[in-house]
Amino acid sequence: MKIKGRVWVFGDEINTDLIFPHSAFRVSPEEQIKLVFSDNRPGWSSLVEKGDILIAGKNFGTGSSRPGAVLLRRLGLACMVADSINGLFYRNSISYGFPALQCPGVSSMFEEGDMAEIDMLEGTVTNLRTGETLKGSGLSQSMADIIAAGGIEELLIKEGYMDK
Amino acid sequence: MGMTMSEKILARHAGVPAVKAGDILTCQVDVAACHDMFFTVAGQIDFEKVNKIADPDKCVVLLDHAVPAPTAKDAHGAVKARAFVKKHGIKNFYDVGEHGVIHQLLVEKGFAAPGRLIAAGDSHTCAAGAMNAAARGFGPAEMMYVWCKGETWYQVSPTILYRLHGKFASQAVTGKDLFLYIAGVYGDATNMNVEFGGEGVGNMTIPQRQSVATMCAEINAEFAIFPCDDLLRDFLKERGDQTIDAVDPDPDAVYHDVRDIDLGKLTPYVALPHYIPKNCCPVTDVEGTEIHQVLVGSCSNGRLEDIALAASIVKGKRVAKNVRFIVTPASQKVYLEALKAGYLETLVEAGAVVTNATCGACYGGHMGLLGPGERCLSTTTRNFKARMGDVDSEVLLCAPATAAASALTGKITDPREFLGG
Ligand code: SF4
């Protein structure tokens, strides 16, 4: 699972309420994605292009069980990498088919607009501008399989627990 | 090699004799609970298309975040929840009138119990660790997976052991202060379990342990587990538990780190906006800071003894003119007990607003949101930017005694002046 794309850089402690704000609780999925980071970076969601990559600092996704990962995926991001990722956000990223990688040191390796190449299984992140590479903890095969299937809902449909 | 409490519970539920940090396991889950936001918020999981769940008796559904419904969308979510429990024969359903914040209700109704593996669609699910359970939050898709299949995967995380000694020096210092001290000094526990031990645990009330275990979500802990001691056994017997299936850590359990804390040295603590790890300080550092609202409530500190403490501080006095003092009990049961004990009367006489039991303003839902430029001192769980209202508001977190004392003065205040110690 290799991904190449343009990078957006965020800092430490980017919490779920910033990714999936309370204002997005009672609107349609189409409206929800416009509200991603509306409190800390208004206007950002309209700048994202399909295949972009999000890079962040420590404790990305700290906070709620609300599935921020699904909004990031629907917004068009290809994947994300952070110095560290909250365990619940990490599980949500797998459940919703959005690849996420923990790679300590990654946040200081990129400037916004750089191109990155990421190998999700190997756990390697390369800055294509500087040539610098770091190795984090790659996805296990079973988690990569859930992501490749399109997330848990697709699995439940396939196994007959849910109607299509 | 010995095992920690988390490891023992995971091993038991994976049906294997032993596990160690790093292992990935499939475990049978004992209880799986979801609240109203699972049904209200669009685009999370198509729950109406589910046709088969594994064991309805292991499912719990309850309404807590938005009760009684403050918007028509919330009312619609509740309608869907009622239809879902009916379709799938889920008997453990707690509607408006029997309601309470999920983590309080799981304890009150006996679902959170020693040795159990508990899943809930809420990040503060680690709260049930106060009952000697391994509990963690899941997102909506994974909750549906657990409901459908009765199991899910767990990765065994390394464990940090906090060994507690002595006892709190003042009535004004409680579990929340211990947590804020831990978070402030040691920072996050991302991808780690947190366990508690030491003779000091016995000097902490059960609600104080619930407050600490709840708050461990804020340091990104996976599980947060207290041992099962005599105090917990008494609590469980009073609750009516027939059997107690506790886990103890092995004496040779392997920890990532062991940290000793003397409860007697702790003082009232506060978390500053807009995050908690390494962002907390003694209340004396911020004394005198102006506030506009004080809130006592939530799964962290909306229990009877929290409300009793707040009432004892404001009894016979008046809340400062510049402050709104809001008290939100964590459940109908807590509300009724506080009512019978006269605490609610004392609070209202002092000028507080007592709301219905709900998550309410804790997640920015209803009943006590903040406007631009406003600052709230709160016993709730989170101080994130815009959590409780306007993007230009601030939330600082504290324990109930600090909250109540500050409500009287209208600025952040050391509660020890009011309670001694
Ligand atoms: S009281 Fe607050 S932290 Fe607790 S479950 Fe409700 S919204 Fe979440």
XYZ file of C-alpha atoms and ligand atoms in Angstrom:
593
model
C 0.000 0.000 0.000
C 2.095 2.879 -1.356
C 0.774 6.444 -1.364
C 2.251 9.571 -2.901
C 0.799 13.053 -2.433
C 0.954 16.683 -1.426
C 1.296 17.388 2.280
C -0.691 19.494 4.754
C 1.044 20.029 8.110
C -0.747 20.310 11.461
C 0.664 20.589 14.997
C 0.340 18.622 18.261
C -2.885 17.695 20.089
C -5.183 17.961 17.064
C -8.345 16.654 18.723
C -11.493 14.997 17.397
C -13.609 18.064 18.161
C -11.506 20.028 15.666
C -11.723 17.282 13.038
C -15.423 16.528 13.581
C -16.877 19.546 15.384
C -20.127 19.465 17.288
C -21.585 21.732 14.589
C -21.324 18.716 12.242
C -23.504 16.469 14.454
C -26.859 17.404 13.030
C -26.087 18.021 9.328
C -25.798 15.768 6.271
C -22.573 13.890 5.420
C -22.000 16.350 2.532
C -22.179 19.296 4.941
C -20.085 17.509 7.593
C -16.909 17.482 5.526
C -17.012 21.236 4.996
C -16.775 21.694 8.768
C -13.533 19.740 9.241
C -11.052 22.029 11.087
C -13.504 24.952 10.783
C -12.570 26.094 14.316
C -8.790 26.023 13.947
C -8.300 26.497 10.205
C -11.407 28.023 8.615
C -11.578 27.514 4.857
C -9.106 24.628 4.805
C -11.590 21.944 3.796
C -12.195 23.676 0.445
C -8.455 23.665 -0.349
C -7.981 19.910 0.016
C -7.534 17.980 -3.207
C -8.057 14.274 -3.755
C -4.954 12.327 -2.800
C -3.494 14.905 -0.372
C -1.777 13.705 2.777
C -2.129 15.045 6.313
C 0.949 15.196 8.557
C 0.612 16.052 12.261
C 2.417 16.076 15.583
C 1.759 14.324 18.883
C -1.531 12.725 19.987
C -3.405 13.227 16.749
C -7.092 12.408 17.196
C -7.101 12.730 20.966
C -10.628 12.940 22.335
C -13.948 11.568 21.282
C -15.148 8.352 19.617
C -16.794 10.385 16.840
C -15.233 9.058 13.632
C -13.042 11.905 12.429
C -11.266 9.444 10.137
C -14.317 9.011 7.936
C -14.584 12.767 7.371
C -10.901 12.981 6.440
C -11.397 10.123 3.983
C -14.522 11.636 2.449
C -12.728 14.949 2.116
C -10.357 13.168 -0.270
C -7.245 12.725 1.853
C -5.320 9.589 0.906
C -3.835 8.932 4.351
C -2.312 10.578 7.401
C 0.903 10.277 9.389
C 1.580 11.687 12.853
C 4.259 11.543 15.534
C 1.696 9.665 17.619
C -1.995 8.831 17.189
C -4.676 8.352 19.836
C -5.620 4.652 20.046
C -9.316 5.250 19.447
C -8.666 7.459 16.424
C -6.313 4.790 15.106
C -8.987 2.110 15.442
C -11.500 4.401 13.746
C -9.095 4.988 10.882
C -8.905 1.241 10.281
C -12.660 0.748 10.738
C -13.436 3.482 8.223
C -10.823 2.472 5.664
C -8.561 5.496 6.108
C -4.855 4.566 6.335
C -3.031 6.115 9.310
C 0.555 5.671 10.406
C 2.472 6.501 13.583
C 5.966 7.735 12.870
C 7.729 9.706 15.651
C 9.590 12.719 14.262
C 7.550 12.979 11.075
C 6.005 16.379 11.916
C 9.349 18.171 11.829
C 10.332 16.538 8.540
C 7.844 18.331 6.302
C 6.885 21.801 5.198
C 3.416 22.333 3.901
C 3.217 21.698 0.170
C 6.059 19.124 0.132
C 5.454 15.846 -1.656
C 5.540 12.690 0.461
C 5.789 9.021 -0.385
C 4.470 6.582 2.193
C 4.561 2.787 2.385
C 1.772 1.880 4.777
C 2.885 -1.739 5.320
C 6.592 -0.979 5.687
C 5.804 2.126 7.725
C 8.262 4.311 5.797
C 7.723 7.996 5.072
C 9.882 9.896 2.558
C 9.991 13.616 1.860
C 10.471 13.737 -1.907
C 11.810 17.316 -1.729
C 14.559 16.654 0.838
C 15.016 12.931 0.273
C 14.801 12.303 4.019
C 13.178 9.016 5.104
C 11.814 7.897 8.473
C 10.456 4.534 9.566
C 7.426 4.241 11.823
C 5.150 1.351 12.765
C 3.529 -0.036 9.630
C 0.049 -1.476 9.385
C -0.326 -5.139 10.216
C -1.620 -7.255 7.336
C -4.978 -7.845 9.051
C -5.521 -4.123 9.530
C -4.452 -3.393 5.965
C -7.017 -5.980 4.842
C -9.847 -4.168 6.662
C -8.772 -0.895 5.041
C -8.479 -2.505 1.606
C -12.001 -3.937 1.992
C -13.247 -0.370 2.466
C -13.724 -0.570 6.216
C -15.942 -2.469 8.639
C -19.294 -1.629 7.057
C -18.182 -3.284 3.822
C -16.999 -6.333 5.768
C -20.335 -6.628 7.577
C -22.176 -6.385 4.257
C -19.927 -9.058 2.757
C -20.527 -11.382 5.698
C -24.286 -10.899 5.548
C -24.755 -8.968 8.791
C -25.887 -5.883 6.924
C -27.953 -5.354 3.778
C -26.317 -3.527 0.952
C 6.209 -14.113 33.287
C 3.461 -12.436 35.313
C 0.592 -10.421 33.880
C -0.969 -7.047 34.602
C -4.713 -6.663 35.187
C -5.273 -5.602 31.570
C -3.321 -8.592 30.286
C -5.261 -11.025 32.471
C -8.636 -9.731 31.291
C -7.574 -9.836 27.629
C -6.124 -13.338 27.992
C -9.318 -14.552 29.652
C -11.470 -13.143 26.861
C -9.222 -14.443 24.090
C -9.266 -17.922 25.651
C -5.487 -18.138 25.952
C -3.389 -18.768 29.087
C -1.089 -15.769 28.713
C -0.522 -12.632 26.662
C 2.180 -9.986 26.512
C 2.520 -6.453 25.237
C 2.416 -6.343 21.429
C 0.155 -9.381 20.935
C -2.912 -8.908 18.736
C -5.901 -10.958 19.891
C -9.529 -11.556 19.070
C -11.589 -11.257 22.266
C -15.183 -11.956 23.234
C -16.783 -8.792 24.588
C -19.071 -8.969 27.665
C -20.999 -5.721 27.300
C -21.360 -3.380 24.316
C -23.132 -0.052 24.866
C -24.073 2.890 22.632
C -25.654 6.236 23.405
C -27.914 8.544 21.431
C -25.174 10.132 19.279
C -24.708 6.733 17.618
C -28.223 7.142 16.208
C -28.381 10.921 15.797
C -25.189 11.789 13.910
C -25.409 11.051 10.180
C -22.792 9.283 8.090
C -21.286 7.066 10.809
C -22.788 3.634 10.129
C -25.954 2.510 8.359
C -27.419 0.857 11.461
C -30.868 0.565 9.897
C -29.453 -1.980 7.422
C -28.256 -4.373 10.130
C -30.261 -7.569 10.114
C -28.615 -9.736 12.764
C -26.839 -9.046 16.046
C -24.945 -11.626 18.040
C -26.518 -11.430 21.491
C -29.084 -8.748 22.329
C -28.604 -9.336 26.054
C -25.021 -8.088 25.812
C -26.147 -4.867 24.136
C -27.018 -1.695 25.993
C -28.620 1.347 24.393
C -29.230 4.569 26.275
C -29.979 8.227 25.733
C -27.710 10.646 27.590
C -26.110 13.327 25.436
C -29.250 15.117 24.356
C -32.056 14.374 26.828
C -34.774 15.472 26.738
C -34.155 16.246 23.060
C -33.072 19.878 22.644
C -33.509 19.816 18.838
C -35.777 18.014 16.375
C -32.703 16.185 14.992
C -32.001 14.810 18.448
C -35.617 13.765 18.788
C -35.288 11.969 15.440
C -32.164 10.176 16.686
C -34.104 8.969 19.713
C -36.916 7.715 17.471
C -34.349 5.682 15.507
C -32.826 4.322 18.720
C -36.220 3.139 19.950
C -36.915 1.455 16.597
C -33.495 -0.228 16.646
C -33.885 -1.758 20.132
C -37.355 -2.970 19.213
C -36.196 -4.564 15.950
C -33.319 -6.391 17.609
C -34.964 -7.275 20.929
C -32.531 -5.263 23.035
C -33.990 -5.190 26.537
C -31.251 -3.094 28.130
C -32.597 0.210 26.859
C -32.635 3.345 29.027
C -34.911 6.044 27.698
C -35.659 9.516 29.088
C -36.745 9.083 32.696
C -34.383 6.188 33.371
C -31.443 8.005 31.882
C -27.947 8.875 32.966
C -24.553 9.564 31.434
C -23.381 6.299 29.883
C -20.398 5.691 32.171
C -22.445 6.328 35.293
C -25.335 4.190 34.061
C -23.088 1.222 33.189
C -21.983 1.236 36.834
C -25.411 1.890 38.385
C -27.095 -0.853 36.355
C -24.415 -3.436 37.070
C -22.925 -3.787 33.561
C -19.485 -2.550 34.604
C -18.111 -5.292 36.845
C -14.740 -6.808 37.759
C -12.913 -8.875 35.179
C -15.212 -7.886 32.347
C -14.249 -6.698 28.883
C -16.464 -3.764 28.024
C -16.943 -1.876 24.766
C -18.873 1.341 24.357
C -19.289 3.928 21.656
C -17.739 6.677 23.722
C -14.151 7.638 24.423
C -14.510 7.789 28.216
C -15.445 4.112 28.416
C -12.189 3.491 30.313
C -14.264 4.896 33.233
C -15.465 1.347 33.956
C -11.887 0.522 34.955
C -12.814 1.828 38.411
C -14.851 -1.404 38.656
C -11.762 -3.516 37.871
C -12.928 -3.972 34.267
C -11.011 -3.574 30.994
C -13.098 -1.064 29.104
C -12.371 1.104 26.109
C -14.187 3.247 23.605
C -14.866 2.353 19.980
C -16.197 4.333 17.052
C -19.665 3.639 15.639
C -18.525 1.217 12.906
C -16.621 -0.946 15.334
C -19.472 -0.882 17.855
C -21.682 -2.275 15.132
C -19.060 -4.930 14.435
C -19.084 -5.934 18.124
C -22.888 -5.994 18.213
C -22.969 -8.174 15.085
C -20.138 -10.559 15.930
C -19.753 -10.373 19.725
C -15.995 -9.937 19.404
C -13.263 -7.684 18.068
C -9.489 -7.312 17.989
C -7.288 -5.929 20.741
C -3.618 -5.150 20.757
C -2.011 -5.695 24.155
C -0.412 -2.402 25.170
C 2.420 -1.818 27.634
C 1.217 -0.726 31.082
C 2.174 2.160 33.355
C 1.566 1.432 37.054
C 0.736 4.315 39.385
C 1.387 3.232 42.981
C -0.635 5.438 45.298
C 0.362 6.047 48.909
C -1.180 7.844 51.885
C -4.396 9.796 51.685
C -5.631 13.192 50.530
C -4.652 15.895 53.039
C -7.866 17.879 52.690
C -11.493 17.269 51.810
C -10.894 19.848 49.095
C -8.502 17.517 47.245
C -10.130 14.619 45.408
C -9.669 12.171 42.535
C -9.836 14.806 39.809
C -6.892 16.619 41.409
C -4.914 13.377 41.381
C -5.657 12.919 37.688
C -4.789 16.499 36.736
C -1.541 16.156 38.682
C -0.692 12.938 36.811
C -1.560 14.475 33.430
C 0.289 17.677 34.211
C 3.484 16.059 35.453
C 3.765 12.894 33.357
C 1.830 13.913 30.237
C 0.148 11.476 27.906
C -0.014 7.682 28.008
C -0.698 7.249 24.302
C -0.865 3.577 23.268
C -0.413 2.509 26.917
C -2.601 1.093 29.646
C -2.689 2.795 33.012
C -3.187 0.741 36.174
C -3.410 1.804 39.800
C -2.156 0.069 42.905
C -0.633 0.725 46.306
C -2.301 1.080 49.676
C -3.429 4.611 48.800
C -6.139 3.187 46.521
C -7.999 2.065 49.651
C -8.150 5.694 50.784
C -9.976 6.770 47.627
C -13.765 6.555 47.417
C -15.317 4.654 44.514
C -16.556 7.872 42.831
C -13.040 9.318 43.104
C -11.708 6.241 41.311
C -14.444 6.607 38.679
C -13.369 10.203 38.128
C -9.719 9.212 37.655
C -10.482 6.263 35.383
C -12.829 8.415 33.267
C -10.230 11.121 32.852
C -7.547 8.695 31.669
C -9.142 9.053 28.217
C -7.603 12.521 28.221
C -4.076 11.136 28.416
C -4.972 8.762 25.576
C -4.794 5.668 27.780
C -6.116 2.421 26.309
C -7.393 0.824 29.543
C -7.349 2.464 32.984
C -7.852 -0.137 35.729
C -8.155 -0.056 39.509
C -7.732 -3.184 41.629
C -10.683 -4.842 43.351
C -10.282 -4.124 47.077
C -12.602 -4.391 50.093
C -14.199 -1.017 49.363
C -15.096 -2.067 45.826
C -16.356 -5.462 47.029
C -18.665 -3.705 49.507
C -19.894 -1.409 46.744
C -20.583 -4.375 44.457
C -22.399 -6.329 47.188
C -24.584 -3.330 47.907
C -25.310 -3.100 44.177
C -26.480 -6.689 44.294
C -23.716 -8.472 42.386
C -24.007 -12.215 43.002
C -20.482 -13.114 41.903
C -17.306 -11.087 41.780
C -14.773 -12.204 39.210
C -11.909 -9.857 40.068
C -8.425 -9.764 38.545
C -5.272 -8.956 40.512
C -1.951 -8.147 38.917
C 0.730 -10.802 39.330
C 3.571 -9.776 41.667
C 5.998 -10.261 38.765
C 3.882 -8.458 36.170
C 5.945 -6.492 33.660
C 5.367 -2.721 33.518
C 6.586 -0.098 31.107
C 7.063 2.219 34.092
C 6.161 2.335 37.787
C 5.417 5.735 39.312
C 4.830 6.445 43.015
C 2.485 9.204 44.159
C 1.887 10.385 47.731
C -1.762 11.435 47.854
C -1.042 13.469 50.983
C 1.187 15.849 49.041
C -1.394 16.695 46.380
C -3.085 20.087 46.213
C -6.033 21.340 44.139
C -5.104 21.286 40.463
C -6.418 22.943 37.321
C -6.092 22.155 33.592
C -5.581 25.185 31.353
C -7.208 25.576 27.898
C -7.188 23.761 25.317
C -5.634 20.370 26.095
C -4.643 18.480 29.252
C -1.323 16.544 29.025
C 1.507 18.700 30.446
C -0.907 21.640 30.612
C -2.032 21.584 34.251
C -0.965 23.570 37.322
C -1.759 24.013 41.032
C -4.839 26.200 41.513
C -2.654 28.727 43.328
C -0.911 29.524 40.010
C -4.127 30.809 38.440
C -5.980 32.100 41.497
C -7.916 35.278 40.804
C -8.532 34.525 37.096
C -11.938 35.880 36.146
C -14.629 33.345 35.150
C -18.144 33.637 33.756
C -19.508 30.169 34.351
C -18.882 27.289 36.703
C -20.106 23.793 35.892
C -20.266 20.761 38.168
C -21.299 17.630 36.299
C -20.357 14.952 33.735
C -19.149 11.361 33.918
C -16.046 12.731 35.607
C -17.667 14.617 38.478
C -21.455 14.616 38.476
C -21.907 12.006 41.203
C -23.615 12.322 44.579
C -20.465 13.021 46.591
C -19.390 15.686 44.071
C -22.726 17.431 44.409
C -22.654 17.020 48.200
C -19.227 18.651 48.369
C -20.318 21.545 46.165
C -23.449 22.020 48.295
C -21.457 22.011 51.531
C -19.242 24.802 50.204
C -22.021 27.101 49.004
C -24.426 26.380 51.903
C -25.802 29.620 53.311
C -23.750 31.727 50.854
C -24.453 33.319 47.461
C -22.937 32.605 44.063
C -21.051 35.688 42.796
C -23.107 38.027 40.613
C -20.837 37.740 37.571
C -21.018 33.926 37.480
C -23.560 31.341 36.327
C -23.224 28.229 38.471
C -24.634 25.152 36.739
C -24.954 21.753 38.396
C -25.782 18.752 36.192
C -26.222 15.399 37.992
C -24.770 12.396 36.139
C -27.974 10.336 36.294
C -31.599 10.303 37.388
C -30.527 8.223 40.390
C -27.924 10.802 41.417
C -30.497 13.560 40.863
C -33.043 11.880 43.115
C -30.539 11.129 45.862
C -29.226 14.702 45.787
C -32.798 15.933 45.921
C -33.693 13.761 48.920
C -30.501 14.735 50.749
C -31.356 18.418 50.348
C -28.237 19.218 48.286
C -30.222 20.540 45.341
C -32.190 22.851 47.606
C -28.958 24.179 49.121
C -27.493 24.770 45.671
C -30.543 26.540 44.286
C -30.792 28.695 47.418
C -27.203 29.767 46.823
C -28.059 30.806 43.272
C -27.030 27.708 41.301
C -28.999 26.335 38.345
C -29.607 22.603 38.698
C -30.282 20.925 35.364
C -31.673 17.573 34.367
C -29.173 14.677 34.309
C -27.449 14.701 30.906
C -24.124 15.183 29.168
C -25.488 18.657 28.466
C -22.881 21.368 28.201
C -19.953 18.951 28.669
C -19.850 18.239 24.937
C -21.304 21.595 23.892
C -24.760 20.106 23.473
C -27.213 22.111 25.538
C -27.886 23.866 28.830
C -24.866 26.002 29.558
C -22.927 26.898 26.402
C -20.422 29.736 26.282
C -20.406 32.925 24.247
C -17.377 34.711 22.754
C -14.817 35.831 25.314
C -16.325 33.716 28.083
C -14.394 31.461 30.410
C -15.811 28.429 32.216
C -14.298 26.592 35.156
C -15.675 23.087 34.888
C -15.495 19.645 36.471
C -16.216 18.059 33.091
C -13.751 16.048 31.049
C -12.519 18.223 28.188
C -11.136 21.708 27.680
C -10.792 21.564 23.880
C -11.208 24.741 21.844
C -14.919 25.360 21.155
C -15.867 22.268 23.172
C -18.475 24.103 25.228
C -19.630 26.731 22.762
C -18.070 29.657 20.937
C -14.667 29.254 19.307
C -13.465 32.231 21.366
C -14.467 30.770 24.727
C -12.216 28.927 27.166
C -12.689 25.956 29.486
C -10.471 25.225 32.486
C -10.956 21.945 34.327
C -10.916 21.287 38.061
C -12.392 19.205 40.888
C -15.805 19.960 42.453
C -14.439 21.776 45.532
C -12.455 24.233 43.406
C -15.487 24.754 41.176
C -17.858 25.514 44.063
C -15.441 27.821 45.883
C -14.809 29.717 42.637
C -18.553 30.064 42.025
C -18.785 31.989 45.305
C -15.976 34.398 44.555
C -16.459 34.741 40.784
C -12.801 33.968 40.154
C -10.599 30.917 40.345
C -10.184 30.173 44.043
C -8.283 27.718 46.223
C -11.046 25.666 47.900
C -8.907 24.906 50.944
C -9.856 28.340 52.308
C -13.411 26.998 52.454
C -12.801 23.456 53.673
C -9.597 23.635 55.660
C -6.363 21.809 54.938
S -20.506 13.666 30.348
Fe -19.172 14.563 28.807
S -17.400 13.229 28.699
Fe -18.989 12.126 29.792
S -19.987 10.876 28.223
Fe -21.114 12.810 28.385
S -20.209 14.185 26.853
Fe -18.811 12.483 27.160
